[in-house]
Coordinates of C-alpha atoms and ligand atoms in Angstrom, one line a residue:
M126 CA 98.4 67.4 116.9
S127 CA 102.2 67.8 116.8
M128 CA 103.8 69.2 113.8
D129 CA 107.3 69.2 112.6
I130 CA 108.8 71.9 110.4
T131 CA 108.6 70.0 107.1
N132 CA 104.9 69.6 107.7
K133 CA 104.6 73.3 108.5
I134 CA 106.3 74.2 105.3
R135 CA 104.0 72.0 103.3
I136 CA 101.0 73.6 105.0
L137 CA 102.4 77.0 104.3
E138 CA 102.8 76.2 100.6
T139 CA 99.1 75.1 100.5
I140 CA 98.0 78.4 102.1
I141 CA 99.9 80.8 100.0
K142 CA 98.7 79.1 96.8
I143 CA 95.1 79.8 97.7
P144 CA 94.0 82.5 95.2
Y145 CA 92.9 86.0 96.0
Y146 CA 90.0 87.5 94.0
M147 CA 88.5 91.0 93.7
V148 CA 86.0 92.2 91.1
I149 CA 87.1 95.3 89.3
G150 CA 84.4 96.2 86.8
Y151 CA 82.4 95.2 83.8
T152 CA 82.6 95.9 80.1
H153 CA 81.3 94.3 76.9
G154 CA 79.8 91.3 78.5
R155 CA 82.7 90.6 80.7
L156 CA 83.4 90.9 84.4
I157 CA 86.9 92.1 85.0
Y158 CA 88.6 90.8 88.2
Y159 CA 91.9 90.4 90.0
S160 CA 93.1 86.9 90.6
T161 CA 96.3 85.2 91.8
I162 CA 95.1 81.7 90.7
E163 CA 98.2 81.2 88.5
G164 CA 100.6 82.4 91.1
I165 CA 100.8 86.0 89.9
T166 CA 98.6 89.1 90.6
N167 CA 96.9 89.4 87.2
I168 CA 93.8 90.7 85.6
W169 CA 91.2 88.2 84.3
S170 CA 87.8 88.4 82.6
L171 CA 84.8 86.3 83.0
D172 CA 82.2 86.0 80.2
V173 CA 79.0 86.4 82.3
E174 CA 76.9 84.4 79.8
S175 CA 79.2 81.4 79.1
K176 CA 81.2 81.7 82.4
V177 CA 84.4 81.2 80.4
K178 CA 87.4 82.7 82.2
R179 CA 90.4 84.3 80.5
R180 CA 93.7 85.5 81.9
L181 CA 94.3 89.0 80.3
T182 CA 97.9 89.7 81.6
R183 CA 101.1 87.7 81.9
E184 CA 103.5 89.6 84.2
P185 CA 102.3 91.0 87.6
I186 CA 100.3 94.2 87.4
S187 CA 100.3 97.1 89.8
Q188 CA 97.0 99.1 89.5
V189 CA 93.9 98.9 87.3
A190 CA 91.8 101.8 86.2
E191 CA 88.1 101.1 86.7
P192 CA 86.8 99.8 83.3
K193 CA 84.1 101.9 81.6
P194 CA 81.2 100.2 79.8
D195 CA 81.8 102.1 76.6
S196 CA 85.3 100.9 76.1
P197 CA 86.3 97.2 75.6
Y198 CA 89.8 97.9 77.0
V199 CA 91.3 97.5 80.4
I200 CA 93.9 100.0 81.4
Y201 CA 96.5 99.2 84.0
T202 CA 100.0 100.1 85.3
R203 CA 103.0 97.8 85.6
D204 CA 106.2 98.2 87.4
V205 CA 109.0 97.9 84.8
T206 CA 111.9 98.3 87.3
K207 CA 112.0 95.0 89.3
G208 CA 110.1 96.4 92.3
K209 CA 111.4 100.0 92.3
E210 CA 107.8 101.0 91.3
H211 CA 108.4 103.0 88.2
H212 CA 105.4 102.3 86.1
K213 CA 104.3 102.3 82.5
I214 CA 100.7 102.3 81.3
Y215 CA 99.3 99.3 79.3
Y216 CA 96.0 98.2 77.9
V217 CA 94.5 94.9 76.9
D218 CA 91.2 94.0 75.2
S219 CA 88.8 92.4 77.7
K220 CA 88.4 89.6 75.2
G221 CA 92.0 88.7 76.0
R222 CA 94.0 89.8 73.0
E223 CA 97.7 90.8 73.3
E224 CA 98.7 93.3 76.0
K225 CA 100.1 96.6 74.6
L226 CA 102.1 99.4 76.0
L227 CA 99.9 102.5 75.9
I228 CA 101.8 105.3 77.4
D229 CA 105.6 105.2 77.7
T230 CA 105.7 107.5 80.7
P231 CA 109.1 108.9 81.9
S232 CA 110.5 107.2 85.0
M233 CA 107.9 107.8 87.7
R234 CA 105.8 106.2 90.4
I235 CA 102.2 106.2 89.1
F236 CA 100.1 106.2 92.3
S237 CA 96.6 106.7 91.0
I238 CA 94.9 106.2 87.6
A239 CA 91.4 106.6 86.0
F240 CA 90.2 106.5 82.5
D241 CA 87.2 107.1 80.2
S242 CA 87.0 106.0 76.6
E243 CA 89.0 109.0 75.4
K244 CA 91.8 109.5 77.9
I245 CA 93.8 108.2 80.8
V246 CA 94.5 110.5 83.8
F247 CA 97.0 109.7 86.5
T248 CA 99.2 111.1 89.2
G249 CA 102.9 110.4 89.2
A250 CA 105.8 111.1 91.5
T251 CA 109.5 111.5 90.7
T252 CA 112.3 112.4 93.2
K253 CA 111.6 116.0 92.2
D254 CA 107.9 116.4 92.1
M255 CA 104.3 115.1 92.0
A256 CA 101.9 116.0 89.2
L257 CA 98.6 115.3 87.4
Y258 CA 99.0 113.9 83.9
I259 CA 96.6 113.3 81.0
G260 CA 97.4 110.6 78.5
K261 CA 95.8 110.0 75.1
W262 CA 95.1 106.8 73.1
N263 CA 97.8 107.8 70.6
G264 CA 100.3 107.4 73.4
S265 CA 101.0 111.1 74.0
W266 CA 100.9 112.5 77.5
E267 CA 100.9 115.9 79.1
K268 CA 101.7 117.2 82.6
V269 CA 98.8 119.4 83.4
Q270 CA 99.2 120.4 87.0
K271 CA 101.9 120.2 89.6
L272 CA 100.8 118.8 93.0
S273 CA 102.2 119.9 96.3
T274 CA 100.1 117.6 98.6
L275 CA 99.0 113.9 98.7
T276 CA 96.5 113.9 95.8
F277 CA 94.8 111.0 94.1
V278 CA 92.7 110.9 91.0
A279 CA 89.5 108.9 91.3
D280 CA 87.4 109.5 88.2
V281 CA 87.2 111.3 84.8
N282 CA 84.6 112.0 82.2
D283 CA 84.5 114.2 79.0
K284 CA 84.8 117.4 81.1
Y285 CA 86.2 116.8 84.5
I286 CA 88.8 115.0 86.5
V287 CA 88.0 114.4 90.1
G288 CA 90.0 113.1 93.1
H289 CA 90.9 113.8 96.7
G290 CA 93.8 114.7 98.8
T291 CA 95.3 116.8 101.6
L292 CA 94.7 119.7 99.4
K293 CA 94.6 122.3 102.1
N294 CA 97.8 121.0 103.5
N295 CA 96.2 120.0 106.7
P296 CA 97.4 116.5 107.5
K297 CA 94.1 115.6 109.2
T298 CA 91.7 116.6 106.4
L299 CA 91.0 115.6 102.9
E300 CA 89.3 117.7 100.3
I301 CA 87.8 117.0 96.8
F302 CA 89.4 118.5 93.7
I303 CA 87.5 119.1 90.5
Y304 CA 89.7 119.8 87.5
D305 CA 87.9 121.3 84.5
M306 CA 89.7 120.2 81.4
E307 CA 88.3 123.0 79.3
T308 CA 89.7 125.8 81.5
G309 CA 92.6 124.0 83.1
I310 CA 91.4 125.2 86.5
M311 CA 91.6 122.9 89.5
K312 CA 88.9 123.7 92.1
I313 CA 89.2 122.5 95.7
Y314 CA 85.9 121.6 97.4
T315 CA 85.1 120.9 101.0
P316 CA 81.6 121.1 102.6
R317 CA 83.2 122.2 105.8
E318 CA 86.8 123.2 106.9
G319 CA 88.3 120.4 108.8
S320 CA 86.3 117.6 107.3
V321 CA 87.4 114.5 105.5
N322 CA 86.1 114.0 102.0
K323 CA 87.2 111.3 99.6
E324 CA 86.7 109.0 96.6
P325 CA 84.6 111.1 94.3
K326 CA 82.7 109.5 91.4
L327 CA 81.4 111.4 88.5
M328 CA 78.0 111.2 86.7
G329 CA 77.8 114.2 84.3
T330 CA 78.1 117.2 86.5
K331 CA 77.3 115.3 89.7
V332 CA 80.0 114.2 92.1
L333 CA 79.2 111.4 94.6
F334 CA 81.7 111.2 97.6
E335 CA 82.1 110.2 101.2
S336 CA 82.3 112.9 103.8
N337 CA 82.3 113.2 107.6
F338 CA 81.4 116.9 107.7
K339 CA 78.2 116.2 109.7
G340 CA 79.9 113.7 112.0
K341 CA 79.3 110.2 110.6
N342 CA 80.9 109.2 107.3
R343 CA 78.0 109.3 104.8
L344 CA 77.6 109.7 101.0
Y345 CA 76.8 113.1 99.4
I346 CA 76.3 114.5 96.0
Y347 CA 77.8 117.8 94.9
D348 CA 76.5 119.3 91.7
I349 CA 79.3 121.2 89.9
N350 CA 77.0 123.4 87.8
E351 CA 74.5 124.3 90.5
G352 CA 77.1 124.4 93.3
T353 CA 74.6 122.5 95.5
L354 CA 75.2 119.7 98.0
S355 CA 72.7 117.0 99.1
E356 CA 72.9 114.0 101.3
V357 CA 72.2 110.7 99.5
K358 CA 68.8 109.3 100.7
Y359 CA 67.7 105.7 100.1
R360 CA 64.4 104.2 99.4
F361 CA 65.0 101.2 101.7
K362 CA 66.0 101.3 105.4
D363 CA 68.6 98.5 105.6
Y364 CA 71.5 100.8 105.1
D365 CA 70.5 103.1 108.0
I366 CA 69.8 100.1 110.2
F367 CA 73.3 98.7 109.5
D368 CA 74.7 102.2 110.2
P369 CA 78.0 101.8 108.6
I370 CA 81.1 103.5 110.0
E371 CA 83.0 103.7 106.7
H372 CA 82.5 102.7 103.0
V373 CA 84.5 100.2 101.0
N374 CA 83.2 101.4 97.6
Y375 CA 80.1 102.9 96.0
G376 CA 78.7 104.2 92.7
W377 CA 75.7 104.7 90.5
T378 CA 73.8 101.8 88.9
K379 CA 72.9 102.3 85.2
D380 CA 69.4 103.5 86.1
G381 CA 70.7 106.1 88.6
R382 CA 70.3 104.4 92.0
I383 CA 73.2 104.4 94.5
W384 CA 74.9 101.1 95.4
V385 CA 77.3 101.2 98.4
I386 CA 79.4 98.7 100.4
G387 CA 79.1 99.8 104.0
E388 CA 81.6 98.6 106.7
R389 CA 81.2 98.1 110.4
E390 CA 83.6 96.3 112.8
G391 CA 85.6 94.6 110.0
R392 CA 82.6 93.3 108.2
S393 CA 80.9 94.8 105.1
K394 CA 77.6 94.5 103.3
L395 CA 76.3 95.6 99.9
F396 CA 73.2 97.9 99.7
I397 CA 71.4 99.0 96.6
D398 CA 69.2 102.1 97.1
G399 CA 69.5 101.2 100.8
K400 CA 68.3 97.6 100.5
E401 CA 70.7 94.9 101.7
V402 CA 71.9 92.4 99.1
K403 CA 72.0 89.3 101.2
T404 CA 75.4 87.5 101.1
P405 CA 77.3 85.3 103.6
Q406 CA 79.0 87.1 106.6
G407 CA 82.5 88.4 106.0
F408 CA 84.1 91.2 104.1
I409 CA 83.0 92.3 100.7
N410 CA 86.1 93.8 99.1
N411 CA 84.2 95.1 96.0
A412 CA 81.0 94.8 94.0
V413 CA 80.0 95.3 90.4
I414 CA 76.3 95.8 89.4
V415 CA 75.2 94.7 86.0
E416 CA 71.5 95.2 85.2
D417 CA 69.7 92.9 87.7
K418 CA 72.9 91.0 88.9
A419 CA 75.4 92.0 91.5
Y420 CA 78.9 90.5 91.3
V421 CA 80.5 90.4 94.7
S422 CA 83.9 89.3 95.9
L423 CA 84.1 88.3 99.5
S424 CA 85.9 86.3 102.1
S425 CA 86.3 86.0 105.8
L426 CA 89.2 85.0 108.1
R427 CA 88.1 81.4 107.8
E428 CA 87.0 81.3 104.1
P429 CA 89.1 82.4 101.1
H430 CA 87.8 84.8 98.5
R431 CA 85.0 83.8 96.2
I432 CA 83.0 85.6 93.5
L433 CA 79.3 85.4 93.8
E434 CA 76.6 86.4 91.3
V435 CA 73.5 87.6 93.2
D436 CA 70.2 87.7 91.3
L437 CA 68.7 91.0 92.5
K438 CA 65.2 89.9 91.7
T439 CA 65.2 86.5 93.3
N440 CA 68.1 86.9 95.8
N441 CA 69.5 83.6 94.5
I442 CA 73.3 83.3 94.8
N443 CA 75.3 81.6 92.1
V444 CA 79.0 80.9 93.0
V445 CA 80.8 81.9 89.8
I446 CA 84.3 81.5 91.2
D447 CA 84.6 79.1 94.1
N448 CA 87.6 78.6 96.4
K449 CA 87.4 75.5 98.6
L450 CA 89.6 75.5 101.7
P451 CA 91.5 72.2 102.1
K452 CA 90.2 70.4 105.1
E453 CA 93.6 70.2 106.8
I454 CA 93.8 74.0 106.8
E455 CA 90.2 74.5 107.9
E456 CA 90.8 72.1 110.9
R457 CA 93.6 74.3 112.1
I458 CA 91.8 77.6 112.2
G459 CA 90.1 78.0 115.6
E460 CA 87.7 80.6 116.8
V461 CA 87.7 84.1 115.4
K462 CA 86.7 86.8 117.8
F463 CA 86.2 90.5 117.6
I464 CA 87.0 92.3 120.9
R465 CA 88.0 95.7 122.2
Y466 CA 90.5 96.3 124.9
K467 CA 91.4 99.5 126.7
S468 CA 94.7 101.0 125.9
F469 CA 96.9 103.1 128.3
D470 CA 94.7 106.2 128.0
G471 CA 91.3 104.3 128.0
L472 CA 90.9 104.4 124.2
E473 CA 89.2 101.2 123.0
I474 CA 91.2 99.2 120.4
P475 CA 89.1 97.1 118.0
T476 CA 90.9 93.8 117.6
F477 CA 90.6 90.4 115.9
I478 CA 91.7 87.3 117.7
I479 CA 92.2 84.2 115.7
E480 CA 92.9 81.1 117.7
S481 CA 94.8 78.0 116.5
Y482 CA 93.3 74.6 117.1
L483 CA 96.8 73.1 117.2
V484 CA 97.8 74.6 120.6
S485 CA 96.1 75.1 124.0
K486 CA 95.3 78.3 125.8
P487 CA 97.3 80.0 127.0
G488 CA 99.7 79.2 124.2
P489 CA 102.3 80.7 121.9
T490 CA 100.8 83.9 120.4
I491 CA 101.8 86.4 117.7
I492 CA 100.8 90.0 117.7
Y493 CA 100.3 90.8 114.0
V494 CA 100.8 94.5 113.4
H495 CA 99.2 95.6 110.1
G496 CA 100.9 98.0 107.7
G497 CA 99.6 101.3 106.3
P498 CA 99.3 102.7 108.9
W499 CA 96.0 103.8 107.4
S500 CA 94.8 100.3 106.9
E501 CA 93.2 97.6 109.1
V502 CA 92.7 93.9 109.7
V503 CA 89.2 93.0 108.8
D504 CA 87.2 89.7 108.7
A505 CA 88.7 88.8 105.4
W506 CA 91.1 86.0 104.2
N507 CA 94.6 86.9 105.2
R508 CA 97.4 84.6 104.2
V509 CA 99.8 85.9 106.8
I510 CA 97.4 85.4 109.7
V511 CA 96.2 82.0 108.4
S512 CA 99.8 80.8 107.9
L513 CA 100.6 81.6 111.5
V514 CA 97.4 80.0 112.9
A515 CA 97.9 76.9 110.8
S516 CA 101.5 76.6 112.1
G517 CA 100.3 76.5 115.7
Y518 CA 100.2 80.1 117.0
H519 CA 97.2 82.1 118.2
V520 CA 97.1 85.6 116.6
I521 CA 96.0 88.9 118.0
A522 CA 95.6 91.6 115.4
P523 CA 94.9 95.0 116.9
N524 CA 93.5 97.8 114.9
F525 CA 95.7 100.3 116.8
R526 CA 94.9 104.0 116.7
G527 CA 95.4 105.3 113.2
S528 CA 93.7 102.3 111.6
T529 CA 90.9 102.7 109.1
G530 CA 87.4 101.3 109.6
Y531 CA 86.5 103.1 112.8
G532 CA 85.9 106.7 111.7
E533 CA 88.1 109.7 110.9
E534 CA 88.7 110.7 114.4
F535 CA 90.2 107.3 115.2
R536 CA 92.1 107.2 111.9
T537 CA 93.9 110.5 112.4
L538 CA 95.0 109.8 116.0
D539 CA 98.4 108.8 114.8
I540 CA 99.0 112.0 112.9
G541 CA 101.8 113.8 114.6
D542 CA 102.4 110.8 116.8
P543 CA 103.6 107.7 114.8
G544 CA 105.3 105.2 117.0
G545 CA 103.8 106.9 120.1
G546 CA 100.2 106.1 121.1
D547 CA 99.9 103.4 118.4
L548 CA 102.9 101.6 119.8
M549 CA 101.4 101.7 123.3
D550 CA 98.3 100.1 121.8
I551 CA 100.5 97.2 120.7
V552 CA 102.0 96.9 124.2
Y553 CA 98.5 96.8 125.6
A554 CA 97.4 94.2 123.1
R555 CA 100.1 92.0 124.6
K556 CA 98.9 92.7 128.1
W557 CA 95.3 91.8 127.1
A558 CA 96.5 88.5 125.5
I559 CA 98.3 87.5 128.7
E560 CA 95.6 88.6 131.2
N561 CA 92.8 87.0 129.2
G562 CA 94.4 83.5 129.0
L563 CA 95.3 83.6 125.3
A564 CA 99.1 83.8 125.4
D565 CA 101.9 82.4 127.5
K566 CA 104.6 83.8 125.3
I567 CA 104.4 86.4 122.6
A568 CA 106.2 87.3 119.4
I569 CA 105.6 90.5 117.4
M570 CA 105.6 90.7 113.7
G571 CA 104.6 93.0 110.8
Y572 CA 105.3 94.1 107.3
S573 CA 106.0 97.7 106.3
Y574 CA 104.5 100.0 109.0
G575 CA 104.0 96.8 110.9
G576 CA 107.7 96.1 110.5
Y577 CA 108.5 99.5 111.8
M578 CA 106.4 98.9 114.9
T579 CA 108.1 95.6 115.4
Y580 CA 111.6 97.2 115.4
L581 CA 110.4 100.0 117.7
A582 CA 108.7 97.6 120.1
L583 CA 111.8 95.4 120.3
G584 CA 114.0 98.5 121.0
K585 CA 111.7 100.4 123.4
Y586 CA 110.1 97.5 125.3
P587 CA 112.8 94.8 125.0
H588 CA 111.6 92.5 127.9
L589 CA 108.1 91.9 126.5
W590 CA 108.8 89.8 123.4
S591 CA 110.1 86.2 122.8
C592 CA 111.2 87.3 119.3
G593 CA 110.3 89.6 116.5
I594 CA 110.0 89.5 112.7
A595 CA 110.2 92.7 110.8
G596 CA 109.4 92.7 107.1
A597 CA 110.1 95.7 104.8
G598 CA 110.3 97.8 108.0
I599 CA 111.4 101.4 108.7
V600 CA 114.4 101.9 111.0
D601 CA 115.4 105.5 110.3
W602 CA 112.8 108.1 109.3
E603 CA 115.5 110.8 108.6
E604 CA 117.4 108.7 106.2
M605 CA 114.3 107.3 104.6
Y606 CA 113.0 110.9 104.0
V607 CA 116.2 111.7 102.1
L608 CA 115.9 108.5 100.0
S609 CA 112.2 109.0 99.3
D610 CA 110.5 110.3 96.2
A611 CA 108.1 113.3 96.3
I612 CA 105.0 111.4 97.4
F613 CA 106.7 109.4 100.2
R614 CA 108.4 112.6 101.5
K615 CA 104.9 114.1 101.6
F616 CA 103.5 111.0 103.2
I617 CA 106.1 111.2 106.0
E618 CA 105.4 115.0 106.5
T619 CA 101.7 114.2 106.7
L620 CA 102.2 111.3 109.2
F621 CA 104.5 113.4 111.4
A622 CA 102.4 116.6 111.0
S623 CA 105.7 118.2 110.0
K624 CA 107.2 117.7 113.5
R625 CA 110.7 117.2 112.2
E626 CA 112.1 116.9 115.7
L627 CA 110.2 113.6 116.1
L628 CA 111.9 111.8 113.2
R629 CA 114.9 110.8 115.2
E630 CA 113.1 110.1 118.5
R631 CA 110.7 107.7 116.7
S632 CA 113.4 105.9 114.7
P633 CA 114.2 102.3 115.8
I634 CA 117.9 102.8 115.0
A635 CA 118.0 105.0 118.1
Y636 CA 117.1 102.0 120.3
V637 CA 119.1 99.2 118.7
E638 CA 121.4 98.9 121.8
K639 CA 118.4 97.9 123.9
V640 CA 117.1 95.1 121.6
K641 CA 117.0 91.8 123.5
A642 CA 114.8 89.4 121.7
P643 CA 116.0 87.4 118.6
L644 CA 115.1 89.4 115.5
C645 CA 114.4 88.2 112.0
I646 CA 114.7 90.8 109.3
I647 CA 113.2 90.3 105.9
H648 CA 113.6 93.1 103.3
P649 CA 113.0 93.4 99.6
Q650 CA 116.2 94.6 97.8
N651 CA 114.5 97.1 95.6
D652 CA 112.0 98.6 98.0
T653 CA 111.5 102.3 97.2
R654 CA 108.9 102.9 100.0
T655 CA 110.9 101.5 102.9
P656 CA 114.4 101.5 101.4
L657 CA 116.9 98.8 102.4
K658 CA 119.9 101.1 102.9
P659 CA 119.0 102.3 106.5
V660 CA 118.2 98.7 107.4
L661 CA 121.8 97.6 106.4
K662 CA 123.1 100.1 108.9
Y663 CA 120.7 98.8 111.5
M664 CA 122.0 95.2 110.8
S665 CA 125.6 96.2 111.2
K666 CA 124.8 97.7 114.6
L667 CA 123.1 94.5 115.6
L668 CA 126.2 92.6 114.6
E669 CA 128.6 95.0 116.4
Q670 CA 126.6 94.6 119.6
G671 CA 126.3 90.8 119.5
K672 CA 122.6 90.6 119.1
T673 CA 120.9 87.4 117.9
F674 CA 119.4 88.1 114.4
E675 CA 119.0 86.7 110.9
V676 CA 118.5 88.5 107.6
H677 CA 116.8 87.7 104.4
I678 CA 117.2 90.2 101.6
I679 CA 114.9 89.3 98.7
P680 CA 116.6 89.9 95.4
D681 CA 114.8 91.8 92.6
M682 CA 111.8 92.4 94.7
G683 CA 110.0 95.6 95.7
H684 CA 107.7 96.6 98.5
R685 CA 104.6 94.8 97.1
I686 CA 104.1 91.1 97.4
L687 CA 102.8 90.2 93.9
T688 CA 103.5 86.6 93.4
V689 CA 103.3 83.3 95.3
E690 CA 107.1 83.2 95.2
D691 CA 107.3 86.6 96.9
A692 CA 104.9 85.4 99.6
L693 CA 106.9 82.3 100.1
R694 CA 110.2 84.3 100.4
V695 CA 108.6 86.4 103.1
L696 CA 106.6 83.7 105.0
L697 CA 109.0 80.7 104.8
P698 CA 111.7 82.5 106.9
T699 CA 109.0 83.7 109.2
I700 CA 107.8 80.2 109.9
M701 CA 111.3 78.8 110.3
F702 CA 112.3 81.5 112.7
L703 CA 109.2 81.1 114.8
E704 CA 109.9 77.3 114.9
K705 CA 113.2 78.0 116.5
Y706 CA 112.4 80.9 118.9
M707 CA 108.8 80.2 120.0
K708 CA 109.6 76.6 121.2
P709 CA 107.9 75.9 124.5
Ligands
LIG278 P1 103.1 100.5 104.2 O1 104.5 101.3 104.0 O2 102.9 100.1 105.6 O3 103.1 99.4 103.2 O4 102.0 101.5 103.8 C1 104.8 102.5 104.4 C2 105.7 103.2 103.6 C3 106.1 104.4 103.9 C4 105.6 105.0 105.0 C5 104.7 104.4 105.9 C6 104.3 103.1 105.6 N1 106.0 106.4 105.3 O5 105.6 106.9 106.3 O6 106.7 107.0 104.5

């Protein structure tokens, strides 16, 4: 099947219009979920009786607090600065009345939020500091505690606020905090020094959280009053048999059982009291349990997101929101494989391979480097990967050291070494793709941390790549540090384990002279996570040195891709550039 560029553009348009779904919560007879069905990341509600859907928000939204059954309102943040990520807090009735501004916060990045029916708690960062705030329904707000580490709220009730963070200032560990609103005291809790503990959920005085303090990541309950800790035990065995490595989400059902989404090798399953809720293979990104129904949003690399209603008594599945893949896209997506290859030091790197039916093997191949870096490619719908595959490229997507999904030891291997071992893993992914008959020529691309790795790979290993595409990338850690707000300064300190001397050595701008392959730079104008300014310097060096490159600065856009138009502005230049530089 040959394909000209106009055809590729038409296919791309079809792919990026395919909606994303994720269930968020339930309140007053309505399932609350994310959807991009009308081209914008929005909150929707579904009346579970009548199955009537309603769009609750108009403009793109940033973050939603998990709805609570006793309040009919949905609380969320929205960027009011054209992508600079300064947020205000809004609410909307789940029945779909008018959206209203709830808290007119001073200019800050709100990076976590939770609420109960009385109050909204959130963490915010300015250039100066990070802090924990409490907001009220009358619109007032109060800064209750300054934060000096990466700290996120996860839940709140009438007495406590809980969350997690690098509270002991050890970049490799996470501790739980319990803030008592009566006394104003924030307690730090860890079951063992050096362990990773996260995502606490409250029920009265009980805190449910994930910890690796005994080795494997498992769920535990800490009782605040008793000061006791117990491991969650399940009535059914399916959870233990599945033996998850990490957990996507979990919580209590109304009658006090534990539900949990366990993850292993990029796929996830839902368990209630240890019993598997049978759903199609893929990745469940969230679940909401309402009485004897489970609402599950899931997808795979070959099937876009759907929302299923599973009857927990009969195991019957009712597709409440379907998402049919057009046949011409389906026909292009080839085999999906999960493999592990050995990197330079013998470490096994879990990797997804997605073949394209449009080209033979070996054929033109893209290494897709995910962002984060504490993130991963799973067996879930991924519009970037699918766009590449449907345009006629095989994709290899390594979960390089530092990725999530494979345990805390693996996740923290990049701390103190970003752009070191993880970059070598990318080089070895290329080696694997060539030696195993997948690739004849290879491009590298990524967004954010993946853009950083792309720049660094092109500068440090210039002979390996046919071309590279860096979206919202990092070129200069030193300058970026100076331009960052308090949370991103802390993020950089954590990632580098405070090794200041590494900032320059690991910056792509130090290797720009060596770049050989054509480079496509795509960068949002108003990005405040990976700012444009250092990239402008990098571009002028490329120009001075006569390198082949093209640049797309996306006006009035920030780091996050929140609309179909944003996605098109990133992916259209990508496809055009590959068309030119990956020609046989
Ligand atoms: P991400 O972007 O890949 O989208 O998470 C990043 C932004 C900042 C940093 C790393 C990644 N940082 O180290 O500051």
